[in-house]
Amino acid sequence: MKILKYLFLLVLLLSFGGTIFIATQKSNFNLVKSIVIKSNKTSIYNYLNDTRNYKDWFIFDKNNSTVELNYSEKSFGVGSFFSWTGSEGKGKTTIYFTSENDSIIQKTNLDGKFSETVWKLKDTIGGTKVTCISKGEMSFLNKLNFFFTGGINKTIERKIEQSLTNLNRSLDYELNTYSINSKGVVFKKACYYIKHTINTKFSRLNYNIKIIIPYLINFSNQNNIILSGKPFIIYNSIDENKEITNISVCLPIKRRILTSSGSDIICSELEGYNAFKTNLNGDYSHRKTAWKKAKEFITKNNENIEKSIPLLEIYNKSFIDGLSPSKWQTTIYIALQSKNNSDKPASTKETEVIETNELDSQ
């Protein structure tokens, strides 16, 4: 019995001593890691700026497969966040600062201790240099977990390195996995739609679209407007040299409405027309390639483009559906010189007056 008693006391003393030892170890960490990724800054920035993408590459803990993730309703930009529960505790990471195509700053709360992560992007030979700067403090529980895996700095360093490797692999797949399919000449049916129109640089095109589509959806929900299809974009004008375009971001609706005078959301009617249909499966960075191939298909089929009707893109599957870029599906319509555009929507005398606040300018 005495031997068992002494053994128990010895284990107790070792446990107590080990706890004190771990508790007195430094809780702070400050690490910098970089990788060169063969993608442009804009594509990488857009990918990092959408918190729903982190599930595909970020290392949350040693047993990533059991991590439960939740996301903010708005998944990109300042204020968006993802939270998780895993074997190493509960965490929440929030984006609180962005500098377009340059940097993103995030704050993380892991079991009550805070850290900051800065993502820096810089053009370099062969692509973009992505630098991750992570600094903060760990809780005792995490210090205890990390003590058996090499300590705080070594464990976090391995996680950052593995995350960057996964990011490179994920970006390569998500951004470069795409296909373009010609669907031939079709008749684009008429519809009513609500729209918000802006001028934008091509470098900010996706950013603005991600803001305006939810804005239009929220407007339609608040005013009980019945939608009749997926969001679409009308390219009212395109200046290739200046890389600027005027676009209308649109939602198709079942019947015409009237918005208040001066509203930044208005209702219009899209008349039916003959068009060449092309499907782009993949990231929007390939849209210009899809436009080019569509025009080549048109020439090959001895058709002529109707320049008075702007190019149109329908987002059948997109970020709105919570999908990764490789799973996005976009339909492109390029109008052809008229043969018989007779299928127009029947007019309706019923209208609805909608009051609206203006969207902040982009």
Short mmCIF file of C-alpha atoms in Angstrom, two decimals:
data_model
loop_
_atom_site.label_atom_id
_atom_site.label_comp_id
_atom_site.label_asym_id
_atom_site.label_seq_id
_atom_site.Cartn_x
_atom_site.Cartn_y
_atom_site.Cartn_z
CA MET A 1 0.00 0.00 0.00
CA LYS A 2 2.85 2.37 0.88
CA ILE A 3 4.41 1.78 -2.55
CA LEU A 4 1.11 2.63 -4.27
CA LYS A 5 0.79 5.71 -2.09
CA TYR A 6 4.29 6.88 -2.98
CA LEU A 7 3.66 6.21 -6.67
CA PHE A 8 0.45 8.22 -6.52
CA LEU A 9 2.25 11.13 -4.84
CA LEU A 10 5.04 10.93 -7.40
CA VAL A 11 2.57 11.09 -10.30
CA LEU A 12 0.77 13.95 -8.58
CA LEU A 13 4.02 15.88 -8.09
CA LEU A 14 5.09 15.27 -11.70
CA SER A 15 1.71 16.40 -12.96
CA PHE A 16 1.78 19.49 -10.77
CA GLY A 17 5.33 20.28 -11.80
CA GLY A 18 4.56 19.72 -15.48
CA THR A 19 1.52 21.99 -15.26
CA ILE A 20 3.60 24.75 -13.67
CA PHE A 21 6.33 24.27 -16.26
CA ILE A 22 3.88 24.51 -19.19
CA ALA A 23 2.03 27.45 -17.62
CA THR A 24 5.27 29.42 -17.30
CA GLN A 25 6.23 28.90 -20.94
CA LYS A 26 5.78 31.84 -23.32
CA SER A 27 2.24 32.16 -24.68
CA ASN A 28 3.10 34.60 -27.45
CA PHE A 29 4.04 33.75 -31.02
CA ASN A 30 5.10 35.81 -34.05
CA LEU A 31 5.73 33.97 -37.32
CA VAL A 32 6.24 34.92 -40.97
CA LYS A 33 5.99 32.44 -43.85
CA SER A 34 5.84 32.96 -47.63
CA ILE A 35 5.15 31.02 -50.81
CA VAL A 36 5.15 31.90 -54.52
CA ILE A 37 1.89 30.95 -56.25
CA LYS A 38 1.50 30.86 -60.03
CA SER A 39 -1.64 33.02 -60.11
CA ASN A 40 -2.23 36.76 -60.40
CA LYS A 41 -2.79 38.96 -57.36
CA THR A 42 -6.43 39.71 -58.18
CA SER A 43 -7.43 36.04 -58.31
CA ILE A 44 -5.57 35.20 -55.09
CA TYR A 45 -6.97 38.25 -53.29
CA ASN A 46 -10.55 37.39 -54.29
CA TYR A 47 -10.03 33.79 -53.14
CA LEU A 48 -8.57 34.78 -49.75
CA ASN A 49 -11.21 37.46 -49.27
CA ASP A 50 -14.04 34.87 -49.38
CA THR A 51 -14.18 33.05 -46.04
CA ARG A 52 -16.13 30.09 -47.49
CA ASN A 53 -12.99 29.05 -49.38
CA TYR A 54 -10.94 28.45 -46.23
CA LYS A 55 -12.51 25.04 -45.66
CA ASP A 56 -10.66 23.78 -48.75
CA TRP A 57 -7.12 24.55 -47.59
CA PHE A 58 -6.76 26.05 -44.11
CA ILE A 59 -5.40 23.87 -41.27
CA PHE A 60 -7.62 24.41 -38.23
CA ASP A 61 -6.20 21.67 -36.01
CA LYS A 62 -4.45 18.31 -36.13
CA ASN A 63 -7.70 16.53 -36.96
CA ASN A 64 -9.18 18.76 -39.68
CA SER A 65 -11.69 16.14 -40.81
CA THR A 66 -13.78 16.52 -37.62
CA VAL A 67 -13.89 20.33 -37.62
CA GLU A 68 -17.38 21.87 -37.74
CA LEU A 69 -17.50 25.16 -39.67
CA ASN A 70 -19.97 28.05 -39.75
CA TYR A 71 -19.92 31.19 -41.88
CA SER A 72 -21.31 34.71 -41.79
CA GLU A 73 -24.21 35.44 -44.14
CA LYS A 74 -21.93 37.75 -46.09
CA SER A 75 -18.92 35.54 -46.78
CA PHE A 76 -16.46 38.09 -48.16
CA GLY A 77 -14.83 41.38 -47.22
CA VAL A 78 -14.65 43.33 -43.97
CA GLY A 79 -16.95 41.90 -41.29
CA SER A 80 -17.20 38.42 -42.80
CA PHE A 81 -16.08 35.52 -40.64
CA PHE A 82 -15.82 31.76 -40.26
CA SER A 83 -15.98 29.94 -36.94
CA TRP A 84 -15.10 26.38 -36.05
CA THR A 85 -15.14 23.76 -33.32
CA GLY A 86 -12.42 21.12 -33.37
CA SER A 87 -10.16 18.96 -31.24
CA GLU A 88 -8.06 21.99 -30.26
CA GLY A 89 -10.93 24.24 -29.20
CA LYS A 90 -13.38 26.78 -30.56
CA GLY A 91 -12.28 29.58 -32.83
CA LYS A 92 -13.59 32.48 -34.89
CA THR A 93 -11.69 34.40 -37.56
CA THR A 94 -13.02 37.75 -38.79
CA ILE A 95 -11.77 39.93 -41.64
CA TYR A 96 -11.47 43.48 -40.32
CA PHE A 97 -9.31 45.21 -42.95
CA THR A 98 -8.64 44.79 -46.68
CA SER A 99 -6.55 46.63 -49.23
CA GLU A 100 -7.64 45.45 -52.65
CA ASN A 101 -5.18 43.12 -54.38
CA ASP A 102 -2.61 43.92 -51.71
CA SER A 103 -3.45 42.69 -48.20
CA ILE A 104 -6.06 41.22 -45.87
CA ILE A 105 -5.97 41.43 -42.06
CA GLN A 106 -7.87 39.00 -39.86
CA LYS A 107 -8.44 38.69 -36.12
CA THR A 108 -8.89 35.26 -34.52
CA ASN A 109 -10.39 34.40 -31.15
CA LEU A 110 -9.29 30.89 -30.13
CA ASP A 111 -10.61 29.87 -26.73
CA GLY A 112 -10.61 33.47 -25.50
CA LYS A 113 -7.10 34.35 -26.72
CA PHE A 114 -6.62 36.68 -29.66
CA SER A 115 -4.25 36.63 -32.60
CA GLU A 116 -3.83 38.55 -35.83
CA THR A 117 -3.07 37.22 -39.30
CA VAL A 118 -1.93 39.43 -42.17
CA TRP A 119 -1.96 38.19 -45.77
CA LYS A 120 0.37 40.19 -48.04
CA LEU A 121 0.43 39.85 -51.83
CA LYS A 122 3.28 41.00 -54.06
CA ASP A 123 4.01 40.51 -57.74
CA THR A 124 7.14 38.47 -58.33
CA ILE A 125 8.82 36.39 -61.01
CA GLY A 126 6.67 33.36 -61.71
CA GLY A 127 3.49 34.64 -60.07
CA THR A 128 2.55 36.20 -56.72
CA LYS A 129 4.44 36.06 -53.45
CA VAL A 130 1.93 35.31 -50.68
CA THR A 131 3.19 36.12 -47.18
CA CYS A 132 1.37 35.08 -44.00
CA ILE A 133 2.25 37.02 -40.83
CA SER A 134 0.70 35.53 -37.70
CA LYS A 135 1.10 36.85 -34.17
CA GLY A 136 -0.83 36.53 -30.94
CA GLU A 137 -1.29 34.56 -27.73
CA MET A 138 -2.34 31.01 -26.90
CA SER A 139 -4.52 29.73 -24.05
CA PHE A 140 -3.16 27.25 -21.49
CA LEU A 141 -5.14 24.42 -23.09
CA ASN A 142 -3.54 25.10 -26.46
CA LYS A 143 -0.10 25.45 -24.85
CA LEU A 144 -0.69 22.03 -23.32
CA ASN A 145 -1.71 20.55 -26.69
CA PHE A 146 1.21 22.16 -28.49
CA PHE A 147 3.73 21.14 -25.78
CA PHE A 148 3.46 17.53 -26.95
CA THR A 149 3.85 18.49 -30.63
CA GLY A 150 6.99 20.59 -30.38
CA GLY A 151 5.84 23.80 -28.72
CA ILE A 152 3.76 26.79 -29.83
CA ASN A 153 6.08 28.26 -32.46
CA LYS A 154 6.98 24.98 -34.12
CA THR A 155 3.36 23.75 -34.18
CA ILE A 156 1.95 27.00 -35.58
CA GLU A 157 4.84 27.22 -38.05
CA ARG A 158 3.97 23.74 -39.39
CA LYS A 159 0.29 24.69 -39.66
CA ILE A 160 1.07 27.86 -41.61
CA GLU A 161 3.46 26.01 -43.94
CA GLN A 162 0.91 23.25 -44.56
CA SER A 163 -1.89 25.81 -45.06
CA LEU A 164 0.20 27.71 -47.63
CA THR A 165 0.99 24.47 -49.46
CA ASN A 166 -2.72 23.59 -49.46
CA LEU A 167 -3.58 27.13 -50.61
CA ASN A 168 -1.23 26.76 -53.57
CA ARG A 169 -2.74 23.39 -54.48
CA SER A 170 -6.32 24.61 -53.99
CA LEU A 171 -5.80 27.78 -56.03
CA ASP A 172 -4.20 25.82 -58.84
CA TYR A 173 -7.25 23.55 -58.98
CA GLU A 174 -10.02 26.06 -58.24
CA LEU A 175 -8.79 28.79 -60.58
CA ASN A 176 -7.45 26.67 -63.43
CA THR A 177 -10.13 23.97 -63.62
CA TYR A 178 -12.56 25.24 -66.24
CA SER A 179 -14.30 24.34 -69.49
CA ILE A 180 -16.01 26.31 -72.25
CA ASN A 181 -18.80 24.73 -74.28
CA SER A 182 -20.62 26.11 -77.30
CA LYS A 183 -24.39 25.57 -77.27
CA GLY A 184 -25.11 27.13 -80.68
CA VAL A 185 -27.85 29.56 -81.69
CA VAL A 186 -30.79 29.85 -79.29
CA PHE A 187 -33.62 32.26 -78.59
CA LYS A 188 -33.04 34.28 -75.40
CA LYS A 189 -36.49 34.74 -73.91
CA ALA A 190 -37.78 38.11 -72.77
CA CYS A 191 -38.20 39.04 -69.10
CA TYR A 192 -38.68 41.88 -66.67
CA TYR A 193 -35.81 42.56 -64.30
CA ILE A 194 -34.55 44.90 -61.60
CA LYS A 195 -31.07 46.32 -61.99
CA HIS A 196 -28.37 48.44 -60.42
CA THR A 197 -25.91 50.01 -62.88
CA ILE A 198 -22.30 51.05 -62.25
CA ASN A 199 -19.03 51.82 -64.01
CA THR A 200 -16.22 49.54 -62.88
CA LYS A 201 -12.69 48.50 -63.70
CA PHE A 202 -12.38 44.87 -64.74
CA SER A 203 -10.10 44.34 -61.74
CA ARG A 204 -13.03 45.30 -59.46
CA LEU A 205 -15.75 43.63 -61.49
CA ASN A 206 -16.12 40.48 -59.36
CA TYR A 207 -15.84 42.48 -56.14
CA ASN A 208 -18.70 44.79 -57.15
CA ILE A 209 -20.86 41.93 -58.41
CA LYS A 210 -20.47 40.15 -55.05
CA ILE A 211 -21.78 43.26 -53.30
CA ILE A 212 -24.63 44.17 -55.64
CA ILE A 213 -26.27 40.76 -56.14
CA PRO A 214 -26.96 40.28 -52.38
CA TYR A 215 -28.15 43.90 -52.26
CA LEU A 216 -30.70 43.21 -55.02
CA ILE A 217 -31.76 39.92 -53.41
CA ASN A 218 -32.29 41.68 -50.07
CA PHE A 219 -34.31 44.40 -51.82
CA SER A 220 -36.52 41.82 -53.53
CA ASN A 221 -37.06 39.93 -50.25
CA GLN A 222 -37.98 43.09 -48.34
CA ASN A 223 -40.51 44.08 -51.00
CA ASN A 224 -41.93 40.60 -51.67
CA ILE A 225 -40.81 40.68 -55.30
CA ILE A 226 -41.05 37.27 -56.95
CA LEU A 227 -37.90 36.29 -58.83
CA SER A 228 -38.10 34.26 -62.03
CA GLY A 229 -34.51 33.08 -62.46
CA LYS A 230 -30.84 33.49 -61.64
CA PRO A 231 -28.86 36.77 -61.37
CA PHE A 232 -27.37 38.08 -64.60
CA ILE A 233 -25.07 40.83 -65.81
CA ILE A 234 -25.58 43.12 -68.82
CA TYR A 235 -22.39 44.68 -70.20
CA ASN A 236 -23.74 48.02 -71.44
CA SER A 237 -20.32 49.09 -72.72
CA ILE A 238 -16.78 47.69 -72.66
CA ASP A 239 -13.56 49.66 -73.07
CA GLU A 240 -10.86 47.03 -73.60
CA ASN A 241 -8.03 49.58 -73.73
CA LYS A 242 -8.90 51.23 -70.42
CA GLU A 243 -10.12 47.95 -68.87
CA ILE A 244 -13.37 49.65 -67.86
CA THR A 245 -16.95 48.49 -68.31
CA ASN A 246 -20.42 49.80 -67.57
CA ILE A 247 -22.58 46.98 -66.24
CA SER A 248 -26.09 46.42 -64.97
CA VAL A 249 -26.35 43.76 -62.27
CA CYS A 250 -29.82 42.26 -62.63
CA LEU A 251 -32.41 39.93 -61.11
CA PRO A 252 -35.23 38.60 -63.34
CA ILE A 253 -38.71 39.16 -61.88
CA LYS A 254 -42.18 37.86 -62.73
CA ARG A 255 -43.89 41.19 -63.28
CA ARG A 256 -43.02 44.82 -63.82
CA ILE A 257 -42.61 47.10 -60.81
CA LEU A 258 -42.13 50.86 -60.40
CA THR A 259 -39.52 52.10 -57.94
CA SER A 260 -39.48 55.56 -56.39
CA SER A 261 -38.02 58.53 -58.25
CA GLY A 262 -34.24 58.73 -57.89
CA SER A 263 -33.88 55.10 -56.82
CA ASP A 264 -30.63 53.32 -57.66
CA ILE A 265 -32.70 50.20 -58.42
CA ILE A 266 -34.97 50.36 -61.43
CA CYS A 267 -37.11 47.91 -63.40
CA SER A 268 -36.49 47.26 -67.09
CA GLU A 269 -37.68 44.86 -69.76
CA LEU A 270 -35.37 42.56 -71.68
CA GLU A 271 -36.80 41.79 -75.09
CA GLY A 272 -36.29 38.38 -76.63
CA TYR A 273 -33.57 37.93 -79.25
CA ASN A 274 -31.51 35.35 -81.13
CA ALA A 275 -28.18 34.70 -79.47
CA PHE A 276 -25.17 32.44 -79.49
CA LYS A 277 -25.07 30.56 -76.19
CA THR A 278 -21.83 29.56 -74.48
CA ASN A 279 -21.34 27.87 -71.10
CA LEU A 280 -18.36 28.67 -68.89
CA ASN A 281 -17.75 26.19 -66.08
CA GLY A 282 -15.21 27.60 -63.63
CA ASP A 283 -13.80 30.83 -62.24
CA TYR A 284 -14.80 34.20 -63.72
CA SER A 285 -11.16 34.93 -64.55
CA HIS A 286 -11.78 32.86 -67.71
CA ARG A 287 -14.73 34.97 -68.92
CA LYS A 288 -12.68 36.84 -71.55
CA THR A 289 -11.45 33.52 -72.94
CA ALA A 290 -15.07 32.37 -73.09
CA TRP A 291 -16.10 35.59 -74.88
CA LYS A 292 -13.31 35.11 -77.41
CA LYS A 293 -14.22 31.49 -78.10
CA ALA A 294 -17.89 32.39 -78.42
CA LYS A 295 -17.05 34.99 -81.06
CA GLU A 296 -14.90 32.44 -82.87
CA PHE A 297 -17.83 30.00 -82.81
CA ILE A 298 -20.08 32.74 -84.24
CA THR A 299 -17.69 33.45 -87.11
CA LYS A 300 -17.28 29.74 -87.80
CA ASN A 301 -21.06 29.35 -88.03
CA ASN A 302 -21.39 32.29 -90.44
CA GLU A 303 -23.42 34.38 -88.02
CA ASN A 304 -23.10 38.12 -87.34
CA ILE A 305 -23.09 39.81 -83.95
CA GLU A 306 -25.87 42.31 -83.23
CA LYS A 307 -23.84 45.08 -81.60
CA SER A 308 -26.87 47.09 -80.47
CA ILE A 309 -27.73 44.36 -77.90
CA PRO A 310 -25.13 44.07 -75.11
CA LEU A 311 -23.42 40.89 -73.99
CA LEU A 312 -25.20 39.08 -71.16
CA GLU A 313 -24.02 36.59 -68.50
CA ILE A 314 -26.29 34.47 -66.31
CA TYR A 315 -24.85 33.12 -63.04
CA ASN A 316 -26.54 29.71 -62.85
CA LYS A 317 -24.25 28.44 -60.07
CA SER A 318 -22.03 30.89 -58.23
CA PHE A 319 -20.71 32.20 -54.93
CA ILE A 320 -24.34 32.92 -53.98
CA ASP A 321 -24.82 29.14 -53.75
CA GLY A 322 -21.76 28.78 -51.49
CA LEU A 323 -19.78 26.97 -54.19
CA SER A 324 -16.04 27.04 -54.86
CA PRO A 325 -14.91 28.70 -58.14
CA SER A 326 -14.31 25.41 -59.99
CA LYS A 327 -18.03 24.62 -59.58
CA TRP A 328 -19.38 27.94 -60.87
CA GLN A 329 -21.53 27.77 -64.02
CA THR A 330 -22.05 30.83 -66.18
CA THR A 331 -24.09 31.10 -69.39
CA ILE A 332 -23.03 33.73 -71.90
CA TYR A 333 -25.36 35.16 -74.55
CA ILE A 334 -24.02 37.15 -77.51
CA ALA A 335 -26.83 38.62 -79.61
CA LEU A 336 -26.97 37.78 -83.32
CA GLN A 337 -28.37 39.87 -86.11
CA SER A 338 -32.13 39.38 -86.02
CA LYS A 339 -33.99 36.63 -87.80
CA ASN A 340 -37.29 36.58 -85.89
CA ASN A 341 -37.40 37.91 -82.35
CA SER A 342 -41.10 37.52 -81.74
CA ASP A 343 -41.33 35.89 -78.31
CA LYS A 344 -41.78 38.95 -76.13
CA PRO A 345 -43.51 38.87 -72.73
CA ALA A 346 -47.14 39.85 -72.62
CA SER A 347 -47.55 43.33 -71.18
CA THR A 348 -49.29 43.77 -67.87
CA LYS A 349 -51.24 46.76 -66.62
CA GLU A 350 -50.53 45.88 -63.00
CA THR A 351 -47.58 47.70 -61.50
CA GLU A 352 -46.17 48.09 -58.03
CA VAL A 353 -44.45 51.16 -56.59
CA ILE A 354 -41.40 50.32 -54.47
CA GLU A 355 -39.54 52.74 -52.17
CA THR A 356 -35.80 52.05 -51.85
CA ASN A 357 -32.63 53.45 -50.32
CA GLU A 358 -29.60 53.87 -52.51
CA LEU A 359 -26.71 51.42 -52.45
CA ASP A 360 -23.40 53.03 -51.51
CA SER A 361 -21.42 53.82 -54.65
CA GLN A 362 -18.73 51.31 -55.60
#
